[in-house]
CSV table of C-alpha atoms and ligand atoms in Angstrom, one decimal:
chain,number,residue,atom,x,y,z
W,1,MET,CA,102.2,129.5,70.9
W,2,ARG,CA,104.7,132.3,70.3
W,3,LYS,CA,103.7,132.5,66.7
W,4,ARG,CA,99.9,133.1,68.0
W,5,ILE,CA,100.8,135.8,70.5
W,6,GLU,CA,102.9,137.5,68.0
W,7,ARG,CA,99.9,137.5,65.4
W,8,HIS,CA,97.8,138.7,68.1
W,9,LEU,CA,100.2,141.6,69.1
W,10,ASN,CA,100.7,142.4,65.5
W,11,GLN,CA,96.9,142.9,64.8
W,12,ARG,CA,96.4,145.1,68.1
W,13,THR,CA,99.6,147.1,67.0
W,14,GLU,CA,98.5,147.8,63.5
W,15,MET,CA,95.1,148.7,64.7
W,16,LEU,CA,96.2,151.1,67.3
W,17,SER,CA,98.9,152.8,65.1
W,18,GLY,CA,96.3,153.2,62.5
W,19,ILE,CA,93.7,155.0,65.0
W,20,SER,CA,96.9,157.0,66.3
W,21,HIS,CA,97.6,158.2,62.9
W,22,ASP,CA,94.1,158.9,61.9
W,23,LEU,CA,93.5,161.0,64.9
W,24,ARG,CA,96.4,163.4,64.5
W,25,THR,CA,94.9,165.4,61.7
W,26,PRO,CA,91.7,166.4,63.6
W,27,LEU,CA,93.9,167.1,66.8
W,28,THR,CA,96.1,169.5,64.7
W,29,ARG,CA,93.1,171.3,63.5
W,30,MET,CA,91.8,171.6,67.0
W,31,LYS,CA,95.1,173.1,68.1
W,32,LEU,CA,94.7,175.8,65.4
W,33,GLN,CA,91.4,176.6,66.2
W,34,LEU,CA,92.3,177.3,69.8
W,35,ALA,CA,93.9,180.5,68.5
W,36,PHE,CA,90.3,181.9,67.8
W,37,ILE,CA,89.1,181.3,71.5
W,38,LYS,CA,89.1,184.4,73.7
W,39,ASP,CA,88.5,183.0,77.0
W,40,LYS,CA,91.9,182.1,78.6
W,41,GLU,CA,90.7,179.7,81.2
W,42,THR,CA,89.0,177.6,78.3
W,43,VAL,CA,92.0,178.0,76.2
W,44,ASP,CA,94.3,176.5,79.0
W,45,LYS,CA,92.0,173.5,79.8
W,46,LEU,CA,91.8,172.6,76.1
W,47,THR,CA,95.3,173.1,75.4
W,48,GLU,CA,96.1,170.7,78.5
W,49,ASP,CA,93.7,168.0,77.0
W,50,ILE,CA,95.1,168.3,73.6
W,51,ASN,CA,98.7,167.9,74.8
W,52,GLU,CA,97.6,165.0,76.8
W,53,MET,CA,96.0,163.3,73.7
W,54,GLU,CA,99.0,164.2,71.6
W,55,LYS,CA,101.1,162.5,74.2
W,56,MET,CA,99.2,159.4,73.9
W,57,LEU,CA,99.1,159.1,70.3
W,58,ASN,CA,102.8,159.8,70.0
W,59,GLU,CA,103.5,157.0,72.4
W,60,TYR,CA,101.6,154.5,70.6
W,61,LEU,CA,103.2,155.7,67.2
W,62,GLN,CA,106.4,155.4,68.3
W,63,PHE,CA,106.0,152.0,70.0
W,64,THR,CA,104.4,150.6,66.7
W,65,SER,CA,107.0,152.0,64.5
W,66,SER,CA,110.1,151.1,66.5
W,67,SER,CA,108.9,147.4,67.0
W,68,TYR,CA,108.6,147.0,63.1
W,69,VAL,CA,111.9,148.6,62.4
W,70,GLU,CA,114.2,147.2,64.9
W,71,LYS,CA,116.0,143.9,64.2
W,72,ASP,CA,117.3,141.3,66.9
W,73,GLU,CA,120.8,141.7,68.1
W,74,MET,CA,122.9,140.2,70.8
W,75,PHE,CA,123.5,142.5,73.7
W,76,ASN,CA,124.9,142.8,77.1
W,77,LEU,CA,121.8,143.1,79.3
W,78,SER,CA,123.6,143.6,82.7
W,79,GLU,CA,125.3,146.6,80.9
W,80,LEU,CA,122.2,148.0,79.5
W,81,ILE,CA,120.4,148.0,83.0
W,82,SER,CA,123.2,149.4,84.7
W,83,GLU,CA,123.3,152.3,82.0
W,84,VAL,CA,119.5,152.8,82.5
W,85,ILE,CA,120.1,153.2,86.2
W,86,GLU,CA,123.0,155.4,85.8
W,87,LYS,CA,121.0,157.8,83.7
W,88,TYR,CA,118.5,158.4,86.4
W,89,ASN,CA,121.2,159.6,88.7
W,90,ASN,CA,119.1,159.0,91.8
W,91,GLU,CA,120.8,157.7,94.9
W,92,ASN,CA,117.5,155.7,96.0
W,93,ILE,CA,117.9,153.2,93.3
W,94,SER,CA,120.1,150.1,94.3
W,95,GLN,CA,121.1,147.2,92.0
W,96,ASN,CA,122.3,143.6,92.1
W,97,LEU,CA,123.1,142.6,88.7
W,98,MET,CA,124.6,139.4,87.6
W,99,PRO,CA,127.4,140.5,85.2
W,100,ARG,CA,127.6,139.7,81.5
W,101,ILE,CA,124.3,138.4,81.0
W,102,TYR,CA,123.6,138.4,77.1
W,103,PHE,CA,120.3,138.6,75.3
W,104,ASN,CA,119.3,138.4,71.9
W,105,GLY,CA,116.5,140.9,71.3
W,106,ARG,CA,115.4,144.4,70.3
W,107,LYS,CA,117.6,146.3,72.5
W,108,ASN,CA,115.8,149.7,72.0
W,109,LEU,CA,112.7,148.0,73.1
W,110,ILE,CA,114.1,146.4,76.0
W,111,ASN,CA,115.4,149.7,77.0
W,112,ARG,CA,112.0,151.4,76.8
W,113,CYS,CA,110.4,148.7,78.8
W,114,LEU,CA,113.0,149.0,81.5
W,115,ASN,CA,112.6,152.9,81.6
W,116,ASN,CA,108.9,152.6,81.7
W,117,LEU,CA,109.0,150.3,84.8
W,118,MET,CA,111.7,152.6,86.5
W,119,ASP,CA,109.5,155.6,85.7
W,120,ASN,CA,106.6,154.0,87.5
W,121,SER,CA,108.6,153.0,90.7
W,122,LEU,CA,110.0,156.4,90.9
W,123,LYS,CA,106.9,158.0,90.4
W,124,TYR,CA,104.7,156.1,92.9
W,125,ALA,CA,107.6,155.0,95.3
W,126,ASN,CA,110.9,156.4,96.9
W,127,LYS,CA,113.3,153.3,97.0
W,128,VAL,CA,113.7,151.0,94.0
W,129,GLU,CA,115.9,147.9,93.9
W,130,ILE,CA,116.6,146.2,90.6
W,131,SER,CA,118.3,142.7,90.2
W,132,LEU,CA,119.2,140.7,87.2
W,133,SER,CA,119.6,136.8,87.5
W,134,LYS,CA,119.9,133.7,85.2
W,135,LYS,CA,118.8,130.3,86.0
W,136,ASN,CA,119.1,127.8,83.5
W,137,THR,CA,117.8,129.3,80.3
W,138,ASN,CA,115.5,131.9,81.9
W,139,LEU,CA,116.3,135.6,82.6
W,140,PHE,CA,114.8,137.3,85.6
W,141,ILE,CA,114.9,141.1,85.9
W,142,ILE,CA,113.1,142.1,89.4
W,143,ILE,CA,112.0,145.8,90.2
W,144,ASP,CA,111.1,146.3,93.8
W,145,ASP,CA,110.0,149.4,95.1
W,146,ASP,CA,108.5,150.8,98.6
W,147,GLY,CA,105.4,152.5,97.1
W,148,PRO,CA,101.7,151.9,97.8
W,149,GLY,CA,101.9,148.8,95.6
W,150,ILE,CA,98.9,147.5,93.5
W,151,PRO,CA,96.0,145.6,95.0
W,152,LYS,CA,95.8,142.0,93.7
W,153,ASN,CA,92.5,142.5,92.0
W,154,GLU,CA,94.0,145.3,89.8
W,155,TYR,CA,96.9,143.3,88.6
W,156,GLU,CA,95.3,142.3,85.2
W,157,ASN,CA,93.6,145.8,84.7
W,158,VAL,CA,96.9,147.8,84.9
W,159,PHE,CA,98.1,146.1,81.7
W,160,LYS,CA,95.2,147.5,79.8
W,161,PRO,CA,96.0,150.5,77.7
W,162,PHE,CA,95.1,153.8,79.3
W,163,TYR,CA,94.1,152.2,82.4
W,164,LYS,CA,95.0,154.1,85.7
W,165,ILE,CA,94.1,152.7,89.1
W,166,ASP,CA,93.2,156.1,90.6
W,167,LYS,CA,93.4,159.4,88.7
W,168,GLY,CA,94.2,161.3,91.9
W,169,ARG,CA,97.1,159.0,92.8
W,170,ALA,CA,99.5,160.1,90.2
W,171,ASP,CA,100.2,163.5,88.7
W,172,SER,CA,97.5,162.9,86.0
W,173,LYS,CA,99.4,165.2,83.3
W,174,SER,CA,102.6,163.0,83.1
W,175,SER,CA,100.4,159.9,83.3
W,176,VAL,CA,98.7,158.3,80.2
W,177,GLY,CA,98.1,154.7,81.4
W,178,LEU,CA,100.4,153.1,78.6
W,179,GLY,CA,103.6,152.4,80.4
W,180,LEU,CA,102.8,148.9,81.6
W,181,SER,CA,100.8,147.8,78.6
W,182,ILE,CA,103.7,148.6,76.3
W,183,SER,CA,106.1,147.1,78.4
W,184,SER,CA,104.1,143.8,78.6
W,185,ASP,CA,103.7,143.8,74.8
W,186,ILE,CA,107.7,144.1,74.4
W,187,ILE,CA,108.3,141.4,76.7
W,188,LYS,CA,105.6,139.1,75.2
W,189,SER,CA,106.9,139.9,71.8
W,190,HIS,CA,110.2,138.3,73.1
W,191,GLY,CA,108.5,135.2,74.3
W,192,GLY,CA,108.6,136.3,77.8
W,193,ASN,CA,106.3,137.6,80.5
W,194,ILE,CA,105.7,140.3,83.4
W,195,MET,CA,104.3,139.4,86.6
W,196,LEU,CA,103.2,141.8,89.4
W,197,GLU,CA,103.8,140.7,93.1
W,198,LYS,CA,104.1,142.4,96.5
W,199,SER,CA,107.6,143.4,97.2
W,200,LYS,CA,109.8,142.9,100.3
W,201,MET,CA,109.6,146.5,101.0
W,202,ASP,CA,105.7,146.2,100.9
W,203,GLY,CA,105.5,148.0,97.7
W,204,LEU,CA,105.3,146.5,94.3
W,205,ARG,CA,107.7,143.8,92.7
W,206,VAL,CA,107.6,143.7,88.9
W,207,LYS,CA,109.1,140.3,87.7
W,208,VAL,CA,110.1,140.2,84.3
W,209,PHE,CA,111.0,136.9,82.7
W,210,LEU,CA,112.8,136.3,79.5
W,211,PRO,CA,113.7,132.9,77.7
W,212,VAL,CA,117.3,133.1,76.3
E,301,LIG,N1,105.4,150.9,90.7
E,301,LIG,C1,104.0,151.2,91.1
E,301,LIG,N2,103.6,151.3,92.2
E,301,LIG,C2,102.3,151.6,92.4
E,301,LIG,N3,101.3,151.5,91.4
E,301,LIG,C3,101.7,151.5,90.3
E,301,LIG,C4,103.1,151.1,89.9
E,301,LIG,N4,103.3,151.0,88.5
E,301,LIG,C5,102.1,151.1,88.1
E,301,LIG,N5,101.1,151.5,89.0
E,301,LIG,C6,99.7,151.6,88.8
E,301,LIG,O1,99.3,151.1,87.5
E,301,LIG,C7,98.8,152.1,86.7
E,301,LIG,C8,99.3,151.7,85.3
E,301,LIG,O2,100.7,152.1,85.0
E,301,LIG,P1,101.1,152.5,83.7
E,301,LIG,O3,102.6,152.3,83.7
E,301,LIG,O4,100.5,151.7,82.7
E,301,LIG,O5,100.6,153.9,83.4
E,301,LIG,P2,100.9,155.4,84.0
E,301,LIG,O6,102.2,155.2,84.8
E,301,LIG,O7,99.7,155.9,85.0
E,301,LIG,O8,101.1,156.3,83.0
E,301,LIG,P3,102.4,156.3,81.7
E,301,LIG,O9,103.3,155.2,82.1
E,301,LIG,O10,101.6,156.0,80.4
E,301,LIG,O11,102.9,157.6,81.8
E,301,LIG,C9,99.4,153.5,87.0
E,301,LIG,O12,98.4,154.4,86.8
E,301,LIG,C10,99.5,153.0,88.7
E,301,LIG,O13,98.2,153.3,89.1
E,302,LIG,MG1,103.9,154.5,83.7
């Protein structure tokens, strides 16, 4: 089963990195051509769109290349999570982490996944609560927030690449719609899973499961 999921993810990853790579050349050409347009408003709008497209492509290229190069290593997941939280330097984030939980995996990718999930909670909510626990051979990372949450009928959709529930909801410039699909690919490639629920604070609960 794990092999099959990995093969499926690899095919998707290869295709996306191919597309991202191919689209970069015409995009660069478009950028150069902008210099010849006189109307400032048009230039500004086009620049914004081109920048957004570039961000999407870079996101995917970065993801696909790092997942190929990085090797598994044993690392302290409790420490990694508290480092991630520390970097945000935000007093609305609270934590409840079981200490010295070790995990064998691709540390940079797990870091990336945690950042994506935290970014979401901080973008869509005010308060965030993160916990890490271990039951038998299963690790659970739970990220709760007090934002608007996600309606149940959108739980599946939000994991699709470039899918955003409501374009007006978040600042669309900083939103591509890739965070959750990348995070889910990362967790699945480690044999785990991400589930969505309602949080205690009436916002979103993101439950990450990882097998040790
Ligand atoms: N914590 C959250 N609370 C409420 N809605 C959320 C939360 N996290 C994600 N969503 C919804 O799910 C959609 C998909 O999330 P995802 O992280 O994939 O994309 P994004 O945050 O819009 O863009 P990106 O992560 O690429 O910058 C979001 O557009 C938002 O509508
Ligand atoms: Mg996001």
